[in-house]
Amino acid sequence: MARTDIAGALAARPRVRLATLPTPLEPGPELAGGGRLWVKRDDLTGLGMGGNKARKLEYLCGAAIAAGADTLVTVGAAQSNHCRMTAAAGAVLGLDVHLVVGGAAPERPEGNQRLSLLFGAHLHYAGTDDWGELEAAKETLAAELTAGGRRAAAIPIGGSTLVGALGFLGAFAELMSQAEALGVAPRTIVTTTSSGGTHAGLLAGRAAQLAAGRPAPDIVGIAVAPEIAAFPAATAHLAAATLAEAGLAGEIEEATIDDRWLGPGYGVATADGDAAIRWAARHGAWVLDRTYTGKGFAGLLGLAGEGRWPPGADVVFWHTGGQPAVFTSDGSPSGS
Ligand SMILES: Cc1ncc(COP(=O)(O)O)c(C=O)c1O
């Protein structure tokens, strides 16, 4: 019979420790409509300046090392946090890291790229921002490295595989035990979603919790990339695969993905996002970025304004990180 305890299911998985866990769960102010904000500080996972990818990389690198890899190859947008954190993981674990990054080589690398170089990674500029072309370039590079005698483990964009998403299955259980210790029963978790692994892992966690006969918060993904919003079935599919991979019981529901705060496209700043960045900075000194968490938090504030949560409901914003991009030339909104 499939099991229902998440920690027990994850205990046997290959894993390396990269993150400082548990991350804090901080209370915030009252939201419009009377809900109460909580912030899950995955910007403080520690690895290479923190962020959500540390949780995925614990399982991705665990699997890569178990398979005998000596090199990690991954891919992302020009300011990819995932690339930066993979570079950091490689530095910690003594693995070579090759990164295919979007766009052309800049005159002066900024933000995440600067840190990736500092962590010793090799950057390969793809000259494109198309996700399909970026993935293809990563596959070609991994094949070249393998032909050259390296034992290369290729990790897709955002680390959103069923192995990576195990990190967020565990994260769901972590939040539930923190909430229980505080006597809080979260109504909803709101997370930024882009490649879908964070959302999928949390959805898998909710399914396991419900299968164990315990109440569980619903999960809302705020889309920051059009691709993820166009195919919500892909997130549900990844969640089901993650649950099965862990050997856990549960029924995966449809993924709720709201793209109303995406704006004109991935990585294009919006007025709502910038307003949310200022709100977070001025209510809790939480630092959000324009590509991911600013838009994700704009979604939470927008949903609160629409009356989504009744007075007293506990609403968790999963702060997935992204701060290095704040220090790029167009990375933060002006002060007012
Ligand atoms: C700061 C930040 N938040 C959220 C996300 C979205 O996570 P996922 O790719 O698992 O959907 C990312 C992914 O790149 C990110 O870097």
Coordinates of C-alpha atoms and ligand atoms in Angstrom, one line a residue:
M1 CA 0.0 0.0 0.0
A2 CA 1.3 3.5 -0.8
R3 CA 2.4 5.4 2.2
T4 CA 1.2 8.8 3.4
D5 CA 4.1 10.2 5.5
I6 CA 6.2 12.6 3.4
A7 CA 9.4 12.6 5.5
G8 CA 9.5 8.8 5.6
A9 CA 9.0 8.6 1.9
L10 CA 11.8 11.1 1.2
A11 CA 14.3 9.5 3.7
A12 CA 15.4 6.9 1.3
R13 CA 16.0 9.3 -1.7
P14 CA 19.6 10.2 -2.7
R15 CA 20.1 13.7 -1.4
V16 CA 22.9 16.1 -0.5
R17 CA 22.5 18.8 2.1
L18 CA 22.8 22.2 0.4
A19 CA 20.1 24.3 2.1
T20 CA 19.7 25.7 5.6
L21 CA 16.4 24.2 6.7
P22 CA 13.8 24.8 7.9
T23 CA 13.5 28.3 6.5
P24 CA 11.7 30.8 8.7
L25 CA 7.9 31.3 8.6
E26 CA 7.4 34.9 9.4
P27 CA 4.1 36.6 10.3
G28 CA 3.2 39.7 8.3
P29 CA 0.5 42.4 8.5
E30 CA -3.2 42.0 7.8
L31 CA -4.2 41.9 4.1
A32 CA -7.1 43.6 2.3
G33 CA -10.2 41.7 3.4
G34 CA -8.8 40.8 6.7
G35 CA -6.6 37.7 5.9
R36 CA -3.3 37.4 7.7
L37 CA -0.1 37.2 5.7
W38 CA 2.7 34.7 6.5
V39 CA 6.0 34.7 4.5
K40 CA 7.9 31.4 4.0
R41 CA 11.5 32.7 3.7
D42 CA 13.0 30.4 1.0
D43 CA 15.0 33.4 0.0
L44 CA 17.0 32.4 3.1
T45 CA 17.9 28.8 2.1
G46 CA 21.5 30.0 2.2
L47 CA 23.1 28.3 -0.8
G48 CA 24.9 30.9 -2.9
M49 CA 22.6 33.7 -1.7
G50 CA 19.5 31.6 -1.3
G51 CA 16.3 30.9 -3.2
N52 CA 13.9 28.0 -3.9
K53 CA 16.3 26.1 -6.2
A54 CA 18.4 24.9 -3.2
R55 CA 15.6 22.5 -2.3
K56 CA 15.4 21.0 -5.8
L57 CA 19.2 20.8 -6.1
E58 CA 19.5 18.7 -3.0
Y59 CA 17.7 15.9 -4.8
L60 CA 19.0 16.7 -8.3
C61 CA 22.6 16.7 -7.1
G62 CA 22.0 13.7 -4.9
A63 CA 20.8 11.7 -8.0
A64 CA 23.6 13.1 -10.2
I65 CA 26.3 12.1 -7.6
A66 CA 24.7 8.6 -7.1
A67 CA 24.9 8.2 -10.9
G68 CA 28.6 9.1 -10.8
A69 CA 28.5 12.6 -12.4
D70 CA 31.5 14.9 -12.2
T71 CA 29.9 17.8 -14.1
L72 CA 26.5 19.6 -13.9
V73 CA 25.0 21.2 -17.1
T74 CA 22.0 23.3 -16.9
V75 CA 20.3 26.2 -18.6
G76 CA 18.3 29.4 -17.9
A77 CA 17.4 32.9 -18.8
A78 CA 20.1 35.6 -18.6
Q79 CA 19.3 36.3 -15.0
S80 CA 18.5 32.7 -14.0
N81 CA 18.6 32.1 -10.3
H82 CA 18.5 28.4 -11.0
C83 CA 21.8 28.7 -12.9
R84 CA 23.4 30.7 -10.2
M85 CA 22.3 28.2 -7.5
T86 CA 23.5 25.3 -9.6
A87 CA 26.9 27.0 -9.9
A88 CA 26.9 27.4 -6.1
A89 CA 26.0 23.7 -5.6
G90 CA 28.8 22.7 -7.9
A91 CA 31.2 24.8 -5.8
V92 CA 30.0 23.2 -2.6
L93 CA 30.1 19.6 -4.0
G94 CA 33.3 19.9 -6.1
L95 CA 31.5 19.4 -9.4
D96 CA 32.3 21.3 -12.6
V97 CA 29.3 23.4 -13.7
H98 CA 28.5 24.5 -17.3
L99 CA 25.6 26.9 -17.8
V100 CA 23.8 27.7 -21.0
V101 CA 22.4 31.2 -20.4
G102 CA 20.0 33.3 -22.4
G103 CA 21.0 36.3 -24.5
A104 CA 24.4 37.5 -25.7
A105 CA 27.5 37.9 -23.6
P106 CA 27.3 41.2 -21.8
E107 CA 30.1 43.6 -21.5
R108 CA 30.0 43.4 -17.8
P109 CA 28.1 40.5 -16.2
E110 CA 25.6 41.5 -13.5
G111 CA 23.6 40.0 -10.7
N112 CA 23.2 36.2 -11.0
Q113 CA 25.7 35.9 -13.9
R114 CA 28.3 37.7 -11.8
L115 CA 27.8 35.3 -8.9
S116 CA 27.8 32.2 -11.3
L117 CA 31.2 33.3 -12.5
L118 CA 32.3 33.9 -9.0
F119 CA 31.3 30.3 -8.0
G120 CA 33.5 29.1 -10.9
A121 CA 30.9 28.0 -13.4
H122 CA 31.6 28.1 -17.2
L123 CA 29.0 30.3 -18.9
H124 CA 27.9 29.6 -22.5
Y125 CA 25.8 32.4 -24.0
A126 CA 23.1 31.0 -26.2
G127 CA 22.3 34.2 -28.1
T128 CA 18.6 33.4 -27.8
D129 CA 15.9 33.7 -25.1
D130 CA 13.6 31.0 -26.6
W131 CA 13.2 28.3 -24.0
G132 CA 13.1 25.5 -26.6
E133 CA 16.3 26.7 -28.2
L134 CA 18.0 27.1 -24.8
E135 CA 17.1 23.5 -23.9
A136 CA 18.4 22.2 -27.2
A137 CA 21.7 24.1 -26.7
K138 CA 22.0 22.5 -23.2
E139 CA 21.5 19.0 -24.7
T140 CA 24.1 19.7 -27.4
L141 CA 26.6 21.0 -24.7
A142 CA 25.9 18.0 -22.5
A143 CA 26.6 15.6 -25.4
E144 CA 29.8 17.4 -26.2
L145 CA 31.0 17.2 -22.6
T146 CA 30.2 13.5 -22.5
A147 CA 32.0 12.9 -25.8
G148 CA 35.0 14.7 -24.2
G149 CA 35.0 12.2 -21.4
R150 CA 33.1 14.1 -18.7
R151 CA 30.3 12.4 -16.8
A152 CA 27.8 15.1 -17.3
A153 CA 24.4 15.3 -15.5
A154 CA 22.0 17.5 -17.5
I155 CA 19.4 19.4 -15.5
P156 CA 16.5 21.1 -17.4
I157 CA 15.4 24.7 -17.1
G158 CA 14.4 25.5 -13.5
G159 CA 15.3 22.0 -12.2
S160 CA 11.7 21.1 -12.6
T161 CA 11.9 17.4 -12.9
L162 CA 10.1 14.9 -10.7
V163 CA 13.4 14.5 -8.8
G164 CA 13.8 18.3 -8.3
A165 CA 10.1 18.6 -7.2
L166 CA 10.8 16.2 -4.4
G167 CA 12.4 19.1 -2.7
F168 CA 9.1 21.0 -2.6
L169 CA 7.2 17.9 -1.5
G170 CA 9.5 18.0 1.5
A171 CA 9.0 21.7 1.8
F172 CA 5.3 21.3 2.1
A173 CA 5.7 19.0 5.0
E174 CA 8.2 21.4 6.6
L175 CA 5.6 24.2 6.4
M176 CA 2.9 22.0 7.8
S177 CA 5.0 21.2 10.9
Q178 CA 6.0 24.8 11.4
A179 CA 2.3 25.9 11.1
E180 CA 1.2 23.2 13.5
A181 CA 3.8 24.4 16.1
L182 CA 2.4 27.9 15.8
G183 CA -1.2 26.7 16.0
V184 CA -1.9 28.1 12.5
A185 CA -3.8 26.3 9.8
P186 CA -2.9 28.0 6.5
R187 CA -5.8 28.4 4.1
T188 CA -3.8 29.0 0.9
I189 CA -0.2 28.9 -0.2
V190 CA 0.6 31.4 -3.0
T191 CA 3.8 30.8 -5.0
T192 CA 5.4 32.3 -8.1
T193 CA 5.4 29.7 -10.9
S194 CA 7.6 29.6 -13.9
S195 CA 9.0 26.2 -14.8
G196 CA 6.5 24.6 -12.4
G197 CA 8.5 22.4 -10.1
T198 CA 7.9 24.5 -7.0
H199 CA 4.2 24.5 -7.6
A200 CA 4.1 20.8 -8.5
G201 CA 6.0 19.7 -5.4
L202 CA 3.6 21.7 -3.2
L203 CA 0.6 20.2 -5.0
A204 CA 2.0 16.7 -4.4
G205 CA 2.5 17.6 -0.7
R206 CA -1.1 18.7 -0.5
A207 CA -2.3 15.5 -2.0
A208 CA -0.3 13.4 0.4
Q209 CA -1.6 15.4 3.4
L210 CA -5.2 15.0 2.3
A211 CA -4.6 11.3 1.7
A212 CA -3.5 11.1 5.3
G213 CA -6.8 12.6 6.4
R214 CA -5.5 15.9 7.4
P215 CA -6.6 19.4 6.2
A216 CA -4.3 21.0 3.7
P217 CA -4.0 24.5 2.2
D218 CA -4.9 25.0 -1.4
I219 CA -2.0 26.1 -3.7
V220 CA -2.2 29.0 -6.1
G221 CA 0.5 29.5 -8.6
I222 CA 1.0 33.1 -10.0
A223 CA 2.4 32.7 -13.5
V224 CA 5.4 34.7 -14.5
A225 CA 5.9 32.9 -17.8
P226 CA 3.2 32.4 -20.4
E227 CA 4.2 28.8 -21.1
I228 CA 3.4 27.6 -17.6
A229 CA -0.1 29.3 -17.6
A230 CA -0.9 27.9 -21.1
F231 CA -0.6 24.2 -19.9
P232 CA -1.8 23.9 -16.3
A233 CA -2.1 20.1 -17.0
A234 CA 1.7 20.0 -17.2
T235 CA 2.1 21.1 -13.5
A236 CA -0.6 18.6 -12.4
H237 CA 1.2 15.9 -14.4
L238 CA 4.6 16.7 -12.8
A239 CA 2.9 16.7 -9.4
A240 CA 1.4 13.2 -10.0
A241 CA 4.8 12.0 -11.2
T242 CA 6.5 13.4 -8.1
L243 CA 4.0 11.8 -5.8
A244 CA 4.5 8.4 -7.6
E245 CA 8.2 8.8 -7.5
A246 CA 8.0 9.2 -3.7
G247 CA 5.7 6.2 -3.4
L248 CA 3.0 8.3 -1.7
A249 CA -0.7 7.9 -1.9
G250 CA -2.9 10.8 -3.0
E251 CA -5.0 12.3 -5.8
I252 CA -3.6 15.3 -7.7
E253 CA -6.1 18.0 -8.4
E254 CA -6.1 20.5 -11.3
A255 CA -3.3 23.1 -10.8
T256 CA -4.6 26.6 -10.1
I257 CA -2.4 28.9 -12.2
D258 CA -3.4 32.6 -12.4
D259 CA -1.6 34.6 -15.1
R260 CA -3.3 38.0 -14.5
W261 CA -0.1 39.4 -13.0
L262 CA 2.2 38.2 -15.8
G263 CA 2.0 41.5 -17.8
P264 CA 3.5 41.6 -21.3
G265 CA 5.8 38.6 -20.8
Y266 CA 8.5 36.8 -18.8
G267 CA 11.1 39.2 -17.4
V268 CA 9.1 42.4 -18.4
A269 CA 8.5 44.5 -15.3
T270 CA 4.9 45.6 -14.5
A271 CA 3.4 48.5 -12.5
D272 CA 1.6 46.0 -10.2
G273 CA 4.8 44.0 -9.7
D274 CA 6.7 47.2 -8.8
A275 CA 4.0 48.3 -6.4
A276 CA 4.1 44.9 -4.7
I277 CA 7.9 45.1 -4.4
R278 CA 7.5 48.4 -2.6
W279 CA 4.7 47.0 -0.4
A280 CA 6.8 44.1 0.7
A281 CA 9.8 46.2 1.3
R282 CA 7.9 48.7 3.4
H283 CA 5.8 46.2 5.4
G284 CA 8.3 43.5 6.3
A285 CA 11.6 44.5 4.6
W286 CA 11.1 41.5 2.3
V287 CA 13.2 42.0 -0.9
L288 CA 11.4 40.9 -4.1
D289 CA 12.6 40.9 -7.7
R290 CA 10.8 42.1 -10.8
T291 CA 10.8 38.9 -12.8
Y292 CA 9.5 36.4 -10.2
T293 CA 8.6 37.3 -6.7
G294 CA 7.4 40.8 -7.3
K295 CA 4.7 39.5 -9.7
G296 CA 4.0 36.6 -7.5
F297 CA 3.3 38.8 -4.6
A298 CA 1.3 41.2 -6.7
G299 CA -0.9 38.2 -7.4
L300 CA -1.3 37.6 -3.7
L301 CA -2.2 41.3 -3.0
G302 CA -4.5 41.3 -6.0
L303 CA -6.4 38.2 -4.8
A304 CA -6.7 39.6 -1.3
G305 CA -8.1 42.8 -2.8
E306 CA -10.7 40.7 -4.7
G307 CA -11.9 39.3 -1.4
R308 CA -10.5 35.9 -1.9
W309 CA -9.8 35.4 1.9
P310 CA -12.1 36.0 4.8
P311 CA -11.0 37.9 7.9
G312 CA -8.6 35.8 10.0
A313 CA -7.6 33.4 7.1
D314 CA -3.9 32.6 7.2
V315 CA -2.3 33.0 3.8
V316 CA 1.3 32.0 3.1
F317 CA 3.4 33.7 0.5
W318 CA 6.2 31.4 -0.5
H319 CA 9.2 33.8 -1.0
T320 CA 11.2 31.9 -3.6
G321 CA 14.2 34.4 -3.6
G322 CA 15.6 36.1 -6.6
Q323 CA 17.4 39.0 -4.9
P324 CA 20.6 39.0 -7.0
A325 CA 18.7 40.4 -10.0
V326 CA 17.8 43.4 -7.8
F327 CA 21.4 44.6 -8.2
T328 CA 21.2 44.7 -12.0
S329 CA 20.9 48.0 -13.9
D330 CA 17.1 47.6 -14.4
G331 CA 16.5 45.3 -11.5
S332 CA 14.6 47.4 -9.0
P333 CA 11.7 49.9 -9.2
S334 CA 12.4 53.6 -8.3
G335 CA 11.7 54.7 -4.8
S336 CA 8.4 56.4 -4.8
Ligands
LIG1 C1 13.1 33.6 -7.6 C2 12.3 32.6 -8.2 N1 11.0 32.4 -7.9 C3 10.2 31.5 -8.4 C4 10.7 30.7 -9.4 C5 9.8 29.7 -10.0 O1 10.0 28.4 -9.6 P1 9.7 27.2 -10.6 O2 10.6 27.3 -11.7 O3 9.9 26.0 -9.8 O4 8.3 27.4 -11.1 C6 12.0 30.8 -9.9 C7 12.5 30.0 -11.0 O5 13.3 30.3 -11.7 C8 12.9 31.8 -9.3 O6 14.1 31.9 -9.6

